[in-house]
Coordinates of C-alpha atoms and ligand atoms in Angstrom, one line a residue:
M1 CA 98.7 159.4 79.5
N2 CA 101.6 158.4 77.7
N3 CA 103.8 160.8 79.5
T4 CA 103.4 158.8 82.6
Y5 CA 106.0 156.1 81.6
D6 CA 109.6 156.5 80.6
C7 CA 109.7 153.0 79.6
L8 CA 107.6 150.0 78.2
V9 CA 108.5 146.6 78.6
I10 CA 106.7 143.9 76.5
G11 CA 106.6 140.4 78.3
C12 CA 106.9 139.8 81.9
G13 CA 109.3 136.8 81.8
L14 CA 112.8 137.1 83.3
A15 CA 114.2 139.4 80.7
G16 CA 111.3 141.9 81.1
A17 CA 111.3 141.6 84.9
V18 CA 114.9 141.9 85.6
V19 CA 115.4 144.8 82.9
S20 CA 112.4 146.7 84.5
R21 CA 113.9 146.3 88.0
E22 CA 117.1 147.7 86.9
L23 CA 115.7 150.6 85.2
A24 CA 113.3 151.5 87.9
E25 CA 115.8 151.1 90.8
R26 CA 119.1 152.4 89.3
E27 CA 117.6 155.0 87.1
G28 CA 114.4 156.0 88.7
K29 CA 112.8 155.3 85.4
K30 CA 108.8 154.8 85.4
V31 CA 108.4 151.5 83.9
L32 CA 105.1 149.8 82.2
I33 CA 105.3 146.0 81.6
I34 CA 102.7 144.9 79.2
E35 CA 102.1 141.0 79.3
K36 CA 99.7 139.2 77.2
R37 CA 99.2 136.2 79.7
G38 CA 97.3 136.6 82.9
H39 CA 100.1 135.9 84.9
I40 CA 103.8 137.0 85.6
G41 CA 106.9 135.0 85.1
G42 CA 106.7 134.0 81.6
N43 CA 107.7 130.5 80.8
T44 CA 109.2 129.9 84.5
Y45 CA 105.6 130.4 86.1
D46 CA 104.8 128.0 88.8
F47 CA 101.5 127.4 90.8
L48 CA 99.9 125.2 93.4
N49 CA 97.7 122.6 91.5
D50 CA 94.4 121.2 92.8
D51 CA 96.4 118.8 95.0
G52 CA 98.5 121.3 96.4
I53 CA 101.6 120.2 94.4
L54 CA 103.8 123.0 93.1
V55 CA 104.2 122.6 89.5
H56 CA 105.7 124.6 86.7
K57 CA 103.2 125.4 84.0
Y58 CA 105.5 125.5 81.0
G59 CA 108.1 122.9 81.7
P60 CA 110.4 122.1 84.4
H61 CA 113.0 124.9 85.3
I62 CA 116.1 124.1 87.5
F63 CA 118.4 127.4 88.2
H64 CA 121.9 127.0 87.6
T65 CA 124.9 129.5 86.7
G66 CA 128.6 129.7 86.7
S67 CA 128.2 133.6 87.0
K68 CA 128.6 135.0 90.4
R69 CA 127.1 138.3 89.3
V70 CA 124.1 136.5 88.3
F71 CA 123.7 134.4 91.4
D72 CA 124.2 137.3 93.6
Y73 CA 121.7 139.5 91.8
I74 CA 118.9 136.9 91.7
S75 CA 119.6 136.0 95.1
R76 CA 118.4 139.2 96.4
F77 CA 114.7 137.9 95.7
T78 CA 114.7 134.5 97.0
Q79 CA 116.5 132.1 99.3
W80 CA 117.4 128.8 97.7
R81 CA 116.6 125.2 98.2
N82 CA 119.8 123.2 97.7
Y83 CA 119.2 121.0 94.9
S84 CA 121.4 119.3 92.1
H85 CA 119.2 118.0 89.5
E86 CA 119.9 114.4 88.4
V87 CA 118.7 112.8 84.9
L88 CA 118.3 109.0 84.1
A89 CA 118.0 107.9 80.5
D90 CA 115.5 105.0 80.1
I91 CA 117.1 102.9 77.6
H92 CA 114.7 99.9 76.8
G93 CA 113.9 100.0 80.7
T94 CA 117.6 100.1 81.9
L95 CA 118.3 103.3 83.6
M96 CA 121.5 105.2 83.6
P97 CA 122.8 108.6 84.4
V98 CA 122.7 111.4 81.9
P99 CA 125.2 113.1 80.8
F100 CA 126.7 109.8 80.1
N101 CA 129.4 109.3 82.8
L102 CA 131.6 106.7 84.4
N103 CA 128.6 105.3 86.3
S104 CA 126.8 105.0 83.1
L105 CA 129.8 103.1 81.5
Y106 CA 129.2 100.3 84.3
I107 CA 125.6 99.9 83.4
A108 CA 125.8 100.0 79.6
F109 CA 128.9 97.6 79.4
D110 CA 129.8 94.5 81.5
S111 CA 132.4 95.2 84.5
E112 CA 135.4 93.8 82.6
K113 CA 134.8 95.7 79.5
A114 CA 133.8 98.9 81.4
A115 CA 137.0 99.0 83.5
R116 CA 139.0 98.7 80.4
L117 CA 137.0 101.3 78.6
E118 CA 137.3 103.6 81.8
K119 CA 141.1 103.3 81.5
K120 CA 141.1 104.1 78.0
L121 CA 138.8 107.2 78.4
I122 CA 141.1 108.4 81.2
S123 CA 144.2 108.2 79.4
T124 CA 142.9 109.5 76.2
Y125 CA 140.9 112.7 77.7
G126 CA 142.1 113.1 81.5
T127 CA 139.9 112.7 84.6
D128 CA 137.2 114.9 85.3
K129 CA 137.0 116.1 81.7
R130 CA 133.8 117.1 79.7
L131 CA 133.6 116.4 75.9
T132 CA 130.9 116.4 73.3
I133 CA 129.5 113.4 71.6
S134 CA 131.1 114.7 68.3
E135 CA 134.5 114.7 69.9
L136 CA 133.9 111.2 71.0
R137 CA 132.6 110.1 67.7
D138 CA 135.9 111.6 66.0
Q139 CA 138.4 109.5 67.6
T140 CA 139.7 106.3 66.1
D141 CA 140.2 103.5 68.7
S142 CA 137.9 100.8 68.0
E143 CA 136.8 100.0 71.6
L144 CA 136.1 103.8 72.2
A145 CA 134.0 103.8 69.1
D146 CA 131.7 101.4 70.7
V147 CA 131.2 103.7 73.5
A148 CA 130.6 106.7 71.2
D149 CA 128.1 104.5 69.0
F150 CA 126.3 103.3 72.0
V151 CA 125.8 106.8 73.5
Y152 CA 124.9 108.5 70.1
N153 CA 122.4 105.5 69.3
N154 CA 120.9 105.2 72.9
V155 CA 121.2 108.7 74.2
F156 CA 121.0 111.3 71.6
L157 CA 119.8 109.9 68.3
H158 CA 116.0 109.2 68.9
Y159 CA 115.6 112.0 71.7
T160 CA 116.8 114.6 69.3
E161 CA 114.7 113.3 66.6
K162 CA 111.6 113.5 68.7
Q163 CA 112.7 117.0 70.2
W164 CA 113.5 118.5 66.8
G165 CA 112.2 116.4 64.3
L166 CA 115.7 116.2 63.0
T167 CA 118.8 114.1 63.4
P168 CA 121.7 115.4 65.6
E169 CA 123.7 116.1 62.3
Q170 CA 120.9 118.3 61.1
I171 CA 120.6 120.6 64.2
D172 CA 123.3 123.5 65.3
P173 CA 126.1 121.5 67.2
S174 CA 125.6 123.9 70.1
V175 CA 122.4 122.4 70.9
I176 CA 123.7 118.6 71.3
A177 CA 126.8 120.1 73.0
R178 CA 124.6 121.3 76.0
V179 CA 124.7 117.9 77.2
P180 CA 128.1 116.4 77.4
I181 CA 129.9 113.2 78.2
L182 CA 131.5 113.4 81.4
I183 CA 134.8 111.6 82.0
S184 CA 133.8 111.5 86.1
R185 CA 131.4 110.1 88.5
D186 CA 129.3 113.3 88.7
N187 CA 125.5 112.4 88.4
R188 CA 124.4 116.0 88.3
Y189 CA 122.5 117.3 85.1
F190 CA 124.7 120.6 85.5
Q191 CA 128.0 121.2 86.5
D192 CA 127.5 125.0 87.4
K193 CA 128.9 126.4 90.7
Y194 CA 125.7 127.7 91.7
Q195 CA 122.5 125.5 91.5
G196 CA 119.2 125.2 93.2
M197 CA 115.4 125.9 93.2
P198 CA 113.9 129.1 94.6
S199 CA 112.6 128.2 98.1
N200 CA 109.1 129.3 97.6
G201 CA 109.0 129.0 93.8
Y202 CA 109.4 131.2 90.8
T203 CA 106.2 133.1 91.1
P204 CA 107.0 134.6 94.3
L205 CA 110.5 135.3 93.2
F206 CA 109.0 137.5 90.3
E207 CA 106.8 139.3 92.8
K208 CA 109.7 140.4 94.7
I209 CA 111.4 141.5 91.4
L210 CA 108.4 143.5 90.4
E211 CA 107.8 145.0 94.0
H212 CA 109.1 148.5 93.2
H213 CA 107.0 151.7 93.1
N214 CA 108.4 152.5 89.8
I215 CA 107.0 149.3 88.2
N216 CA 103.6 149.2 86.9
L217 CA 102.1 145.9 85.4
Q218 CA 99.5 145.4 82.7
L219 CA 98.5 141.7 82.4
N220 CA 96.2 140.2 79.8
T221 CA 97.2 142.9 77.4
D222 CA 98.8 142.0 74.1
A223 CA 101.5 144.6 72.8
N224 CA 100.5 144.3 69.3
E225 CA 97.3 145.8 70.1
V226 CA 98.5 148.9 71.9
I227 CA 102.1 149.5 70.3
K228 CA 102.6 150.4 66.6
M229 CA 105.7 151.5 64.7
I230 CA 104.7 153.7 62.1
G231 CA 107.4 155.3 59.8
N232 CA 110.0 156.1 62.4
Q233 CA 107.6 156.7 65.4
I234 CA 106.4 154.4 68.0
F235 CA 102.7 154.9 68.9
F236 CA 101.2 153.7 72.4
K237 CA 97.6 153.5 72.5
G238 CA 97.4 155.7 69.5
K239 CA 100.0 158.5 70.7
P240 CA 103.7 159.1 69.8
F241 CA 105.7 157.5 72.6
K242 CA 109.2 159.1 73.0
G243 CA 110.5 156.8 75.7
T244 CA 112.3 153.6 75.7
V245 CA 110.9 150.3 74.5
I246 CA 112.0 146.9 75.4
Y247 CA 110.7 143.9 73.4
T248 CA 110.9 140.3 74.7
G249 CA 108.3 138.4 72.6
A250 CA 108.9 136.9 69.4
L251 CA 110.2 139.1 66.8
D252 CA 108.1 138.0 63.6
E253 CA 105.0 138.1 65.6
F254 CA 105.5 141.9 66.4
F255 CA 105.6 142.5 62.7
D256 CA 102.6 140.4 61.8
C257 CA 104.8 137.8 60.4
R258 CA 105.1 139.7 57.1
F259 CA 108.2 137.8 55.9
G260 CA 106.8 134.2 57.0
R261 CA 106.9 132.8 60.4
L262 CA 110.2 132.2 62.2
P263 CA 110.4 128.3 62.8
Y264 CA 110.1 127.1 66.4
R265 CA 109.3 123.8 68.2
T266 CA 106.6 123.9 70.8
L267 CA 105.4 121.5 73.4
E268 CA 102.5 119.9 74.9
F269 CA 102.7 119.1 78.3
L270 CA 100.8 116.3 80.1
F271 CA 100.3 116.7 83.8
E272 CA 99.4 113.5 85.8
T273 CA 98.7 113.2 89.4
H274 CA 99.2 109.8 90.8
D275 CA 98.1 108.2 94.3
M276 CA 101.5 107.5 95.6
T277 CA 104.3 109.3 97.3
W278 CA 107.0 108.9 94.6
Y279 CA 106.5 108.1 91.1
Q280 CA 110.1 107.9 89.9
S281 CA 113.8 107.7 91.6
K282 CA 115.0 111.1 90.1
G283 CA 113.7 114.6 89.3
T284 CA 113.6 113.7 85.3
I285 CA 113.8 110.5 83.3
N286 CA 114.6 110.9 79.6
Y287 CA 113.1 108.4 77.2
T288 CA 116.1 108.3 74.9
V289 CA 115.1 105.4 72.6
D290 CA 111.3 105.0 72.7
K291 CA 108.0 106.6 73.6
P292 CA 106.3 109.5 71.7
F293 CA 107.2 111.9 74.8
T294 CA 111.0 113.1 75.7
R295 CA 111.0 113.2 79.4
I296 CA 109.1 112.9 82.5
T297 CA 109.6 115.0 85.5
E298 CA 108.4 114.7 89.0
F299 CA 108.2 118.1 90.5
K300 CA 108.4 117.2 94.1
H301 CA 112.1 116.0 93.6
L302 CA 112.8 119.7 92.4
T303 CA 110.7 121.6 94.7
G304 CA 111.4 119.3 98.0
Q305 CA 107.7 119.4 98.8
D306 CA 106.9 117.2 101.4
I307 CA 103.6 115.6 100.6
E308 CA 102.5 112.0 101.5
G309 CA 100.4 109.8 98.9
K310 CA 100.4 112.3 96.0
T311 CA 102.7 113.2 93.5
T312 CA 102.5 115.2 89.9
T313 CA 104.5 114.5 87.0
M314 CA 104.9 116.0 83.6
K315 CA 105.2 114.3 80.2
E316 CA 106.8 116.6 77.2
Y317 CA 105.5 116.0 73.6
P318 CA 107.4 118.1 71.2
K319 CA 106.1 119.1 67.9
A320 CA 106.4 121.9 65.4
Y321 CA 105.2 125.5 66.3
T322 CA 102.2 126.5 63.7
G323 CA 101.2 129.6 65.5
A324 CA 97.7 128.0 66.1
D325 CA 96.0 129.7 69.0
G326 CA 97.4 128.4 72.5
E327 CA 100.6 127.2 71.1
I328 CA 103.8 128.9 72.5
P329 CA 107.1 128.8 70.9
Y330 CA 109.4 127.5 73.1
Y331 CA 112.6 126.6 71.0
A332 CA 114.1 128.6 68.2
I333 CA 115.6 126.2 65.6
L334 CA 119.1 127.5 65.3
N335 CA 120.4 127.5 61.7
E336 CA 121.7 129.8 59.2
E337 CA 118.4 130.2 57.0
N338 CA 116.3 130.9 60.1
F339 CA 119.0 133.5 61.5
E340 CA 118.7 135.2 58.0
L341 CA 115.0 135.3 58.2
Y342 CA 115.5 136.7 62.0
K343 CA 117.8 139.4 60.7
K344 CA 115.2 140.7 58.1
Y345 CA 112.9 141.3 60.8
R346 CA 115.6 142.9 63.1
Q347 CA 116.3 145.3 60.4
L348 CA 112.6 146.6 60.7
T349 CA 113.8 147.8 64.3
D350 CA 117.0 149.5 63.0
G351 CA 115.5 152.8 62.7
F352 CA 114.4 152.9 66.2
S353 CA 117.2 154.0 68.5
D354 CA 115.5 153.5 71.9
F355 CA 113.8 150.1 71.0
H356 CA 115.8 147.0 72.3
L357 CA 115.2 143.5 71.5
L358 CA 116.0 141.2 74.7
G359 CA 115.4 137.5 75.7
R360 CA 115.1 134.0 74.3
L361 CA 112.3 135.0 71.8
A362 CA 113.3 138.4 70.8
E363 CA 116.9 137.4 70.3
Y364 CA 115.9 134.1 68.6
K365 CA 118.5 132.3 70.9
Y366 CA 118.7 129.3 73.0
Y367 CA 119.2 131.0 76.4
N368 CA 119.0 129.3 79.8
M369 CA 117.6 131.4 82.7
D370 CA 120.9 132.7 83.8
A371 CA 121.9 133.9 80.4
I372 CA 118.8 135.9 80.2
I373 CA 119.5 137.6 83.6
E374 CA 122.9 138.3 82.6
R375 CA 121.6 139.9 79.3
A376 CA 119.1 142.0 81.0
L377 CA 121.7 143.2 83.5
K378 CA 124.0 144.1 80.6
L379 CA 121.4 146.0 78.7
A380 CA 120.6 148.0 81.5
D381 CA 124.1 148.7 82.2
Q382 CA 124.5 149.7 78.5
M383 CA 121.2 151.9 78.6
I384 CA 122.3 153.5 82.0
G385 CA 126.0 153.9 80.7
V386 CA 124.7 155.7 77.6
E387 CA 122.5 158.0 79.5
K388 CA 125.1 158.7 81.9
G389 CA 127.5 159.6 78.8
K390 CA 125.0 162.1 77.7
D391 CA 125.0 164.0 81.0
Ligands
FAD401 P1 109.7 134.1 78.4 O1 109.7 133.4 79.8 O2 109.2 133.3 77.1 O3 109.0 135.7 78.6 C1 108.6 136.3 77.5 C2 107.1 137.0 77.9 O4 106.5 137.8 77.1 C3 106.0 135.7 78.2 O5 105.5 136.0 79.3 C4 105.0 136.1 76.9 O6 103.8 135.8 77.3 C5 105.3 137.7 76.7 N1 104.8 138.3 75.5 C6 105.2 137.7 74.2 N2 104.8 138.4 73.2 C7 104.0 139.3 73.8 C8 103.1 140.6 73.3 N3 103.1 140.7 72.0 N4 102.6 141.1 74.3 C9 102.8 140.9 75.6 N5 103.3 140.0 76.1 C10 104.1 139.4 75.0 N6 116.3 127.5 81.7 C11 117.1 127.1 82.8 O7 117.9 128.0 83.1 N7 116.9 125.9 83.7 C12 115.8 125.2 83.0 O8 115.5 124.0 83.8 C13 115.3 125.4 82.0 N8 114.2 124.7 81.5 C14 113.3 124.9 80.6 C15 112.4 124.2 79.9 C16 111.4 124.3 78.8 C17 110.5 123.3 78.5 C18 111.9 125.7 78.0 C19 111.0 125.9 77.0 C20 112.7 126.7 78.6 C21 113.5 126.1 79.6 N9 114.5 127.0 80.5 C22 115.4 126.7 81.3 C23 114.6 128.4 79.6 C24 113.8 129.6 80.2 O9 112.5 129.3 80.2 C25 114.3 130.8 79.4 O10 115.7 131.0 79.5 C26 113.5 132.0 80.2 O11 112.2 131.8 80.4 C27 113.6 133.3 79.1 O12 113.0 134.3 79.6 P2 112.5 135.3 78.5 O13 111.9 136.6 79.6 O14 113.4 135.9 77.6 O15 111.1 134.7 78.1
UDP402 N1 119.5 115.5 74.1 C1 119.5 114.1 74.1 N2 119.4 113.2 74.8 C2 119.2 113.4 76.1 C3 119.2 114.9 76.5 C4 119.5 115.7 75.5 O1 119.5 113.8 72.8 O2 118.9 112.5 77.0 C5 119.8 116.3 73.3 C6 118.6 116.9 72.5 O3 118.9 117.1 71.3 C7 118.2 118.2 73.3 C8 119.6 118.9 73.4 O4 120.5 117.6 73.8 O5 117.3 119.0 72.6 C9 119.7 119.5 74.7 O6 119.4 119.0 75.9 P1 118.6 119.9 77.0 O7 118.4 119.0 78.2 O8 119.8 120.9 77.5 O9 117.3 120.4 76.7 P2 116.2 121.5 77.3 O10 116.1 121.1 78.8 O11 116.7 122.9 77.1 O12 115.0 121.0 76.5

């Protein structure tokens, strides 16, 4: 019966789960979540593999945020393992911290030169500062130009070419700016105030978010098969649906890619279990100058699982998304042309006042988990505010 639900949410990733909980809890809305995969959690889904090691099916996920609201909200559903992610770049076999920082400087250059460069970097930019590789490349001092060249060529250029099939100049500057250069000795990958891993993993966290009597879940169901937009009406299982629809999947796919596919990058993941307690010294090693994969992550560093003699790693191989069966669109390719195409799809939703686009795919953005939670909370605020306004 269509009248059973006030709200249909498509996709059970963070966006779908958080907005469902908000509407169910704060407004007493009866929500149905429709998810095409056989599990909850979207791309943050984790599970125990055959060797009992907790792994992330769709790539390594570390939670970090500067937002107290986001951290307090998500902490309702999980306790935390105190974990600060550290990443090393493998540069022809030499390992150094990424983001490139003052410790990296002393590995990249001999100690006398490094000491001189450290002084120059501090007098130019100040201590405890972060800057982008383009800012560093913009300055004119010839010795600092050496540092900029070193970091550009050894940290950013080849990794970016592998990840995007493009050079750093060809991608949106905000992408490269995610990884700064740090004028400090902070070896952490993220500098956010709140960071860690859910103590029991992401899937149990999702189970808690969804544990509400107003939330119903239908797995293994593609929304395209049960929801249609015809004229200015939404149909659910063949009958007009008058309630709210929140869509968190790829927007082009909802409209059968009628204007052509939105470009994305996808990844192939290679899981390997090794008969050893530890494979590498840190959670992630980035291969920034060679190898066909971008990075290797060893999950036990992230999760803190105490298992002797076995460990699982994941290699990531990026490639263009083609829409072939089994491929998943992981990264929107941000540029003006792609955003124009996205806008054409978005216009198709204009006539539907209670149809909302939410999430990394549906908004065609490069959102981290915390940004998605914030967006979902804001959308719920907005919807609740709008509805209260009507009272
Ligand atoms: P998703 O998790 O993609 O969920 C969308 C859901 O909708 C999916 O379950 C999908 O199956 C479902 N769906 C789509 N279409 C349909 C349909 N037609 N019918 C039914 N269901 C449908 N963020 C961090 O903060 N820290 C990290 O360390 C981090 N690491 C990452 C590593 C990788 C490799 C990737 C790709 C992303 C990473 N992220 C990280 C980002 C994070 O994954 C996203 O911010 C977050 O998962 C987005 O949530 P979402 O709900 O918008 O999308
Ligand atoms: N990047 C790089 N070298 C690195 C790490 C990152 O060139 O060692 C660039 C690359 O273009 C990458 C972007 O910075 O896509 C953002 O990196 P981030 O680690 O945030 O990517 P994600 O974890 O989202 O894949």
